[in-house]
Coordinates of C-alpha atoms in Angstrom, one line a residue:
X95 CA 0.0 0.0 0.0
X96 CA 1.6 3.6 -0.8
X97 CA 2.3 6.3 1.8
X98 CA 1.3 9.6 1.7
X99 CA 3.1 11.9 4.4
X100 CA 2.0 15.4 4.4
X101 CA 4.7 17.5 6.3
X102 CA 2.9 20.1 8.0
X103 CA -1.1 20.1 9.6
X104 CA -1.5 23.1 9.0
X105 CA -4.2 25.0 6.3
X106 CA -3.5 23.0 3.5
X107 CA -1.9 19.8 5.1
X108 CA -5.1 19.6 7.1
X109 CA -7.8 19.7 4.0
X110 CA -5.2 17.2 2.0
X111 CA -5.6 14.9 4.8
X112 CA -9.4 15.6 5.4
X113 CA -10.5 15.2 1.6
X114 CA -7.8 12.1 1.5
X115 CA -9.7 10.4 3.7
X116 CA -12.8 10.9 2.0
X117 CA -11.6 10.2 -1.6
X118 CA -9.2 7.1 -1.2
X119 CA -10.6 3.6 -1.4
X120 CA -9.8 1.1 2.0
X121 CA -6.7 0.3 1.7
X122 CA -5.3 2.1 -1.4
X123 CA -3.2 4.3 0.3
X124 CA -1.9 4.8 3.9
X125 CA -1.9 8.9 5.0
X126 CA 0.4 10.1 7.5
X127 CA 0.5 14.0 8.6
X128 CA 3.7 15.5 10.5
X129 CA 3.3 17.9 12.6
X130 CA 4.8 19.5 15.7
X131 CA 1.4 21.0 17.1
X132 CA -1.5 18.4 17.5
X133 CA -3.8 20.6 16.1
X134 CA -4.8 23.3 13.1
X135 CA -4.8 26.7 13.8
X136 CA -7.3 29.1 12.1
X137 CA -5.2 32.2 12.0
X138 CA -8.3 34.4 11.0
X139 CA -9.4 34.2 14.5
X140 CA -5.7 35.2 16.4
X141 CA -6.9 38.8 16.9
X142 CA -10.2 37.9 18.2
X143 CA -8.8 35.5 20.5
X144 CA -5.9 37.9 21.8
X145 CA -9.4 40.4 21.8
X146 CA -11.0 38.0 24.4
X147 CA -13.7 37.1 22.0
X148 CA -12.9 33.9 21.3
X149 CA -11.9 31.0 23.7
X150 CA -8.3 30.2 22.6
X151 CA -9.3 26.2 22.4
X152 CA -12.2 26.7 20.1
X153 CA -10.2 28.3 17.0
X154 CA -8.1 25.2 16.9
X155 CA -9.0 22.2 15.3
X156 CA -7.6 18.7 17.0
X157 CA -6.1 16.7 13.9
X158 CA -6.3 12.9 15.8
X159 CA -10.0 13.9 17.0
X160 CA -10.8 15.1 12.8
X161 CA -8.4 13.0 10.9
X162 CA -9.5 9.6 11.8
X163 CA -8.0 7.6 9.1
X164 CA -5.1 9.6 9.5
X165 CA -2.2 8.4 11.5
X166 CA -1.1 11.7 12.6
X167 CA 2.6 12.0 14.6
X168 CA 3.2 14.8 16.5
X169 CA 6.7 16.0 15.4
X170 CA 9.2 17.9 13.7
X171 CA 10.9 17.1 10.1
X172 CA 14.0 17.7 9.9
X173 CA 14.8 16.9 6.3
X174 CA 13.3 15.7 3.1
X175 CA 15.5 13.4 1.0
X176 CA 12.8 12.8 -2.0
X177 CA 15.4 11.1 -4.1
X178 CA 15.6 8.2 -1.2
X179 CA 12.0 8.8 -0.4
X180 CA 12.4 9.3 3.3
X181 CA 11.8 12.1 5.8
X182 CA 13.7 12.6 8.8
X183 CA 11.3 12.8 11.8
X184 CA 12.7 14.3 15.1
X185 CA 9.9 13.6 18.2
X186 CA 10.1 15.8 21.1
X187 CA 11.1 12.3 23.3
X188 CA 13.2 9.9 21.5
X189 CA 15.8 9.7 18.7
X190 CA 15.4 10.7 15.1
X191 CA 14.4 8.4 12.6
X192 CA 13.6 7.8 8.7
X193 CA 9.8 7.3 7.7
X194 CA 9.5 6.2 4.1
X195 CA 7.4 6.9 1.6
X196 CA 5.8 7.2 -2.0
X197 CA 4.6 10.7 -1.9
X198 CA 5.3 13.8 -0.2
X199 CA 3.3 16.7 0.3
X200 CA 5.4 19.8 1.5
X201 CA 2.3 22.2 3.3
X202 CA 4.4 23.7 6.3
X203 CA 2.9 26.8 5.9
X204 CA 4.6 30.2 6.6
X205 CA 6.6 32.3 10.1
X206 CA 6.6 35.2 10.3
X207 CA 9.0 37.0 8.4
X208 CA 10.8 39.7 10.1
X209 CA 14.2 42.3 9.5
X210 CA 17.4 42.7 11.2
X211 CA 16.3 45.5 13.4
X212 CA 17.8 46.0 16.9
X213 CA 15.3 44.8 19.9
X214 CA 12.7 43.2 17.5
X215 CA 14.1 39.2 18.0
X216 CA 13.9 40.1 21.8
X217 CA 11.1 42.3 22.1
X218 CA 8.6 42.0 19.8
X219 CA 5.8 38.8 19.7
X220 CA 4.4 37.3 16.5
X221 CA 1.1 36.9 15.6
X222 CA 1.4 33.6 14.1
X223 CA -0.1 30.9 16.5
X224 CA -2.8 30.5 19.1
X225 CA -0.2 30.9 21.8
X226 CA 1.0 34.0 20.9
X227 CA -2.5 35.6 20.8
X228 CA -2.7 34.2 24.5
X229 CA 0.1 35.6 25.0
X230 CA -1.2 39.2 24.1
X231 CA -4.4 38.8 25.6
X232 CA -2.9 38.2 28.9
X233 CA -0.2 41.2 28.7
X234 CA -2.6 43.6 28.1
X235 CA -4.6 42.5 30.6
X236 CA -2.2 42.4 33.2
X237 CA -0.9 45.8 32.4
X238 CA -3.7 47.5 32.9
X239 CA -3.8 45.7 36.6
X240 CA 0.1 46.6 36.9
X241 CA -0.5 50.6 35.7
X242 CA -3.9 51.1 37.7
X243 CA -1.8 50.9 40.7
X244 CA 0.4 53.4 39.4
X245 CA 0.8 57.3 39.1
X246 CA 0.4 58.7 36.0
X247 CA 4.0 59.0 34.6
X248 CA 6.5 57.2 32.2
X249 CA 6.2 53.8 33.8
X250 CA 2.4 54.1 33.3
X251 CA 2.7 55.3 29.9
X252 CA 5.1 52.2 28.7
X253 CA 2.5 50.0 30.2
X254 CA -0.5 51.0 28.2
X255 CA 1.1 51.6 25.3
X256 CA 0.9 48.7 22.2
X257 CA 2.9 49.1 18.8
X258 CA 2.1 46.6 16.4
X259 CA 4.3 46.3 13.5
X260 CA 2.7 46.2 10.0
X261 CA -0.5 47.3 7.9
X262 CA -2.1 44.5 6.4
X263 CA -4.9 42.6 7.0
X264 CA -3.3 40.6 10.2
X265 CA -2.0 43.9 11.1
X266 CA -5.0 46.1 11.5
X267 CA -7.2 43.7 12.7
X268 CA -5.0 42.6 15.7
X269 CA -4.4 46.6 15.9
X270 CA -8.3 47.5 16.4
X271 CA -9.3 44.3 18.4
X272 CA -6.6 45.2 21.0
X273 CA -8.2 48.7 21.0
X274 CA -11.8 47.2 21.3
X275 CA -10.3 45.3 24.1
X276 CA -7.9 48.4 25.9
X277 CA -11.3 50.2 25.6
X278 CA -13.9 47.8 27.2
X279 CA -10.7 47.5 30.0
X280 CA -11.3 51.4 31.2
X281 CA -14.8 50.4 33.0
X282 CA -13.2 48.3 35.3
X283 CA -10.6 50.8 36.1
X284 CA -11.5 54.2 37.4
X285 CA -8.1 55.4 38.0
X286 CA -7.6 55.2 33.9
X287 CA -8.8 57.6 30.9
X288 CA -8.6 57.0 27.4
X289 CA -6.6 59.5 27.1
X290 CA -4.2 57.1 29.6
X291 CA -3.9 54.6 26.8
X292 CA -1.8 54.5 23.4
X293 CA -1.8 52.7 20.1
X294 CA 0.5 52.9 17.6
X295 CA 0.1 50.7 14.0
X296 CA 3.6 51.6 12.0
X297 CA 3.6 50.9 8.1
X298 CA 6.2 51.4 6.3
X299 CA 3.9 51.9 2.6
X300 CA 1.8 55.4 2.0
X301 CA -1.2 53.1 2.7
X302 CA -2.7 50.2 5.1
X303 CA -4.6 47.0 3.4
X304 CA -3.7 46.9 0.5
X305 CA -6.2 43.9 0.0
X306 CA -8.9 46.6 -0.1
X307 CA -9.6 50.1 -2.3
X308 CA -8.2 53.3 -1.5
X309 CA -11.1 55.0 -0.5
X310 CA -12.1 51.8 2.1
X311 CA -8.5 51.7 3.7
X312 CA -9.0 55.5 4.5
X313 CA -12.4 54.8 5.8
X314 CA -10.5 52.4 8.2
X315 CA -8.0 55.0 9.1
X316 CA -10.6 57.5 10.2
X317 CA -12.4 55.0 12.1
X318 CA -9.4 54.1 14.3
X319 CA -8.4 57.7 15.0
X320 CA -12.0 58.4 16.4
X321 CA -10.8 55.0 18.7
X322 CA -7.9 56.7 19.7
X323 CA -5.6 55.0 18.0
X324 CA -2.3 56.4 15.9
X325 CA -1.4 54.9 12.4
X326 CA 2.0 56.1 11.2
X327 CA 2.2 55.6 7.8
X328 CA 5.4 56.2 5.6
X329 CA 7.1 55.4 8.7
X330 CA 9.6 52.7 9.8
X331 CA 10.8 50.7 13.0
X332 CA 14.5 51.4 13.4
X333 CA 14.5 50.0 17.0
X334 CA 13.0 48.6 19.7
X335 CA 16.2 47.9 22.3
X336 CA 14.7 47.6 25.7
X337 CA 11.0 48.3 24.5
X338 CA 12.3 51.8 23.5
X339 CA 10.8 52.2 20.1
X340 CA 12.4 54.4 17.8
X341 CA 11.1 55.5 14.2
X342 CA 12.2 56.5 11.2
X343 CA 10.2 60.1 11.4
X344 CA 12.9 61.0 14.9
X345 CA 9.7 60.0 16.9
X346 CA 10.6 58.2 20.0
X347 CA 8.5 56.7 23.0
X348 CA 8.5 53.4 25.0
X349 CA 6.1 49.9 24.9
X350 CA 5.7 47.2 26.4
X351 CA 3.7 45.4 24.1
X352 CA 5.5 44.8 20.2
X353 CA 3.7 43.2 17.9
X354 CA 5.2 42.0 14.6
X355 CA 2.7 41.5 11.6
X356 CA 4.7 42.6 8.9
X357 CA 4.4 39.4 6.4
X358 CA 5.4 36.3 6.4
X359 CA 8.2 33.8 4.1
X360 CA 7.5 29.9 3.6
X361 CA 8.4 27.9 6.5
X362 CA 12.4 27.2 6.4
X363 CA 11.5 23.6 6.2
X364 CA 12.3 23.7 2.7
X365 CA 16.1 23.9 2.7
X366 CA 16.6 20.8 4.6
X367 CA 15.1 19.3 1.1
X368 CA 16.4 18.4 -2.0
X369 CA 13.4 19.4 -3.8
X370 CA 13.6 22.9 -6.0
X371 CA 13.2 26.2 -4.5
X372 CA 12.6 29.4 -6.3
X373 CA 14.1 32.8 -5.1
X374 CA 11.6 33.4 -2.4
X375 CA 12.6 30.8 -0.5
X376 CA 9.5 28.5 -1.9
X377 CA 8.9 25.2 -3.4
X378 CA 8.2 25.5 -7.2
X379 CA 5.1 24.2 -8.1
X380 CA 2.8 23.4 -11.4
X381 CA -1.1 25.1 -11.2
X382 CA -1.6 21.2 -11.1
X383 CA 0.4 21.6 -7.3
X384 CA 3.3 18.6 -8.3
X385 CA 6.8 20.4 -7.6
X386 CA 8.8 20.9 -10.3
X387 CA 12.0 21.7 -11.4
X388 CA 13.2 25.6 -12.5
X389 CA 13.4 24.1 -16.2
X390 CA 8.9 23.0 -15.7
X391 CA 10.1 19.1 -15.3
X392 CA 7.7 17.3 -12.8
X393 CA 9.4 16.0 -9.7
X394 CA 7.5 12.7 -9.2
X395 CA 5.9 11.9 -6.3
X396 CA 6.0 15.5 -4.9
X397 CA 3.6 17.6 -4.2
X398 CA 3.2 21.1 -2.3
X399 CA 0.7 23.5 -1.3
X400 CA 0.1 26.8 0.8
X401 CA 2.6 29.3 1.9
X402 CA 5.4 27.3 1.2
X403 CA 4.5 27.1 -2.0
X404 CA 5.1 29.3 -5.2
X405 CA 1.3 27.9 -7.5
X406 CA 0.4 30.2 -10.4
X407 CA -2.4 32.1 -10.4
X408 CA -4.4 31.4 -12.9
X409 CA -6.8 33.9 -12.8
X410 CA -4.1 36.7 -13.8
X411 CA -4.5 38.1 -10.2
X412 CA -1.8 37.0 -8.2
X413 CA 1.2 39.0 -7.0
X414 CA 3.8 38.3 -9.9
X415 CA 1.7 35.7 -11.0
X416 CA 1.5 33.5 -8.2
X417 CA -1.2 32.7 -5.8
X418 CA -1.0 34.8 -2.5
X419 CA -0.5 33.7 0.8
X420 CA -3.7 33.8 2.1
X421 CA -6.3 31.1 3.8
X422 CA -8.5 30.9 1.3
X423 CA -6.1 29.7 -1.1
X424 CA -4.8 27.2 1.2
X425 CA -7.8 25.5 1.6
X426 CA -8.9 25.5 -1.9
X427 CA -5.6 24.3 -2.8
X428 CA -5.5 21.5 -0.4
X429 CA -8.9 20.3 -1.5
X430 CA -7.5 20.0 -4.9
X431 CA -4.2 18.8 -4.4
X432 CA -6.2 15.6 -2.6
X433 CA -8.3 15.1 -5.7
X434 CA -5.3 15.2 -8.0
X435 CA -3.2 13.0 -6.1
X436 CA -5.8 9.7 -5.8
X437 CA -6.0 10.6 -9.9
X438 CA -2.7 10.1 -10.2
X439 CA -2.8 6.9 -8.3
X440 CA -5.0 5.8 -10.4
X441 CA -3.6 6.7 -13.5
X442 CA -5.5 9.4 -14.2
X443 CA -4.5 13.3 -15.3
X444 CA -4.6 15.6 -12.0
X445 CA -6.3 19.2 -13.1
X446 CA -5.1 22.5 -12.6
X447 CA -6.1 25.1 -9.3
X448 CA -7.9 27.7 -10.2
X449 CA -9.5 30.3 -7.9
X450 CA -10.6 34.1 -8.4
X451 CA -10.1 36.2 -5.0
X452 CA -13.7 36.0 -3.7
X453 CA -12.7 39.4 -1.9
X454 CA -11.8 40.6 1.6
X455 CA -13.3 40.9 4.8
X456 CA -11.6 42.0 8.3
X457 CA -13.1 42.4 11.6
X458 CA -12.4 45.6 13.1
X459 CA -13.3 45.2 16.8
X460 CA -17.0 44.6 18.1
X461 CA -19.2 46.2 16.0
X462 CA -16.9 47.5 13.1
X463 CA -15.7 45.8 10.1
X464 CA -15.1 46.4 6.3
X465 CA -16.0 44.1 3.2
X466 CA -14.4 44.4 -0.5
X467 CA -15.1 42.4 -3.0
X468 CA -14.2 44.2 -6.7
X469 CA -15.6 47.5 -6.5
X470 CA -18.3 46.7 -3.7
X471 CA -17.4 48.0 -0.5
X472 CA -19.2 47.9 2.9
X473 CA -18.0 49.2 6.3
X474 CA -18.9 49.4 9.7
X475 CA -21.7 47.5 11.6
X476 CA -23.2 45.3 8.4
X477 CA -19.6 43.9 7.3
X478 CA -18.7 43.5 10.7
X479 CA -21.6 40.8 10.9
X480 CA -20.4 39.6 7.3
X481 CA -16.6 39.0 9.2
X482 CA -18.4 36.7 11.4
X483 CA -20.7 35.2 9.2
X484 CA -18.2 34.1 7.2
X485 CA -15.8 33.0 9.1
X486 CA -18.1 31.4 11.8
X487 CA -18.7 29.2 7.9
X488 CA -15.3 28.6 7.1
X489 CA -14.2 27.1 10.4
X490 CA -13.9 23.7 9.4
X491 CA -15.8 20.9 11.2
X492 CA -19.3 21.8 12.4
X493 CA -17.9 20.9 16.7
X494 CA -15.8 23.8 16.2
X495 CA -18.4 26.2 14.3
X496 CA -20.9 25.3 17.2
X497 CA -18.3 26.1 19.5
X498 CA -17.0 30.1 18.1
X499 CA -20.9 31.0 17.4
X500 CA -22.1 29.9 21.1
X501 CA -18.9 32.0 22.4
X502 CA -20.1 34.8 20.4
X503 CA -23.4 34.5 21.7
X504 CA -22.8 34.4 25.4
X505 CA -20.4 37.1 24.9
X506 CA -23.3 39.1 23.4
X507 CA -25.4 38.0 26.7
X508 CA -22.4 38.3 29.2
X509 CA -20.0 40.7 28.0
X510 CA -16.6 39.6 26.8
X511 CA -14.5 37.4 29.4
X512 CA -11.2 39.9 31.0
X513 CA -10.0 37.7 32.9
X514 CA -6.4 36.5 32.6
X515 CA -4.6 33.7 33.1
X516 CA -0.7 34.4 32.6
X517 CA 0.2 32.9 35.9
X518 CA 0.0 29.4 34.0
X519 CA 3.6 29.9 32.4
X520 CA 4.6 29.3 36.1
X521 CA 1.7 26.7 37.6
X522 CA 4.4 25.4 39.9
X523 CA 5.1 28.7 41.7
X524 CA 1.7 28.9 43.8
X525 CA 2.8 25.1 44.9
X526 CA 6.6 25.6 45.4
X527 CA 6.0 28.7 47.9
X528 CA 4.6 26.9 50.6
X529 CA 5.7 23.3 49.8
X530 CA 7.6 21.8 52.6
X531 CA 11.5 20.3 52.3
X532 CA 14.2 19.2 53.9
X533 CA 16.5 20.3 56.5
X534 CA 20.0 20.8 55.1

């Protein structure tokens, strides 16, 4: 029986696997996903979940509880070697060993993508993964405890002020959920203003979203300076030593919240491979998703999808004619890249991808939102409820839809849940303090 190992459970490894199961005969084909995280994480919900609006478990999806058929191992790989067939698998316990196999499918995704600026690698926090949104969520949270206990001065200032790094789509939205959040905080503390508070969003382009028209992306800048909130456009991070953030305009002031969103690059994986890589540091694919060679040969039994991947675009739209990192690609793409792989087991012709942008939707804190799709554009309050509509849809498997849309409704009912929990990075602490040992 053939084995199919799909490196990486992520977007596209996890639909692969999911539509796998439900294509393949019994017993044509063995699937096996690697991944180090037991779980899928939908991204599109990181800044609701740093917001408090979502319960952190609930925009994961468990890949042993979904990918029945599956056997799924919980690991890194370390290397491809496609011309012996074999992937190197390091487990967390336990030596490194060789799994075999017939075909690969690279889908490790993307990281976030960052520049050699001073303070940034030990600053600043991603906004990649459901435990960096934690993360946030609980810093913000325990600032304001820290600074309401404080007299209004510097130290109070660095407190309750957040910088986040980078104007697209993951950008803003993190951005103006944090200040949905910083803003819901002040109710509970009396001894804070508004005015106490401070946001800064630093883009280094003359614009933010560039997903979105002109006229929409200023419609979101005017929103989020009636919020209180500062977007410095035209404007770059030179350093962040020590929290002390410094800017390219001579504007200085200190954070203690950095958050990097400024794009992302395919997952390093892919050097420890010997399968081709184009100049960005991605697998070179067909539209049909096999990896091929720079000279359009196909590499047999390889197969790629996702960020890591470099798949024309079809449909003319792509940035330099490839499909952009984005979710809804990554799906769509893994759907296919299923189909076409049980055709070619079966000695049939795989088909290409093809998918036109269905258009853009963010989530701008409760209540705001904006929707573009070609030249229609809708803002506020009605694209806010599109934002959840559709991705309260796209969640895949109904447990976890259930699970986000009866969060969001007891939210409505209850108000959003401030409470934190960043004392679980140290759950021996409480226990250690009074614990009893022996004499010397």
């Amino acid at each position: 029986m053939p084995r199919i190992v799909i490196v990486g459970g992520g977007y596209a490894g996890f639909y692969t696997a999911l539509k796998l199961e439900k294509h393949l005969s019994r017993g044509e084909a063995e699937v096996v996903v690697i991944d180090p995280l037991p779980y899928m994480t939908y991204q599109p919900f990181l800044p609701e979940v740093a917001a408090g609006q979502i319960e952190p478990r609930h925009s994961v999806v468990s890949l042993r509880r979904h990918l029945s058929k599956t056997r799924v191992i919980t690991a890194k790989v370390t290397g491809v070697n496609h011309a012996a067939r074999t992937v190197t698998v390091e487990p967390e316990v336990g030596e490194s060993y060789e799994l075999e196999y017939d075909h690969v499918v690279v889908t490790a995704g993307s990281v976030s993508r960052t520049f050699p600026i001073p303070g940034v690698a030990d600053n600043a926090i991603g906004m990649k993964s459901i435990e960096e949104a934690v993360a946030v969520r609980d810093r913000l949270i325990d600032n304001f405890h820290r600074a309401a206990n404080l007299p209004a001065g510097p130290e109070r200032d660095r407190l309750l002020t957040v910088v986040v790094v980078g104007g697209g789509f993951a950008g803003i939205e993190t951005f103006a959920e944090l200040r949905a959040l910083a803003s819901a905080l002040l109710k509970d503390y009396p001894q804070l203003t508004i005015d106490d508070t401070h946001f800064h969003l630093i883009e280094a382009m003359g614009r933010i979203m560039p997903e979105v028209s002109l006229e929409t992306s200023k419609w979101v800048l005017k929103n989020l300076a009636q919020r209180a909130a500062t977007v410095h456009l035209d404007t770059q991070l030179t350093s962040a030593v020590d929290g002390v953030i410094e800017l390219s305009t001579g504007e200085s002031f200190e954070s203690d919240l950095i958050i990097w969103t400024a794009g992302v690059m395919a997952n390093p994986v892919v050097r420890f491979t010997d399968l081709p890589v184009e100049e960005r540091g991605r697998l070179r694919a067909r539209a049909d998703l096999r990896v091929v060679t720079e000279a359009g040969e196909i590499v047999e039994g390889a197969w790629t999808a996702g960020d890591v991947s470099a798949v024309p675009d079809l449909t003319g739209g792509g940035v330099g004619g490839f499909c952009v990192p984005n979710a809804q690609h990554a799906v769509r793409q893994g759907k296919r890249l299923a189909k076409n792989l049980v055709a070619v087991l079966r000695g049939e012709e795989p088909k290409d991808y093809v998918h036109k942008n269905l258009g853009a939707v963010a989530g701008l804190g409760l209540g705001y939102g904006v929707f573009q799709s070609g030249k229609i554009a809708i803002k506020g309050f009605p694209a806010w409820v599109a934002h959840r509509g559709y991705h309260g849809l796209a969640i895949p498997m109904w447990e976890r839809k259930i699970r986000v849309v009866n969060g969001w409704l007891w939210n409505l009912l209850l108000g959003r849940d401030n409470v934190t929990l960043a004392a679980r990075e140290q759950p021996q602490q409480y226990f250690q303090e009074f614990a009893s040992r022996p004499k010397a």
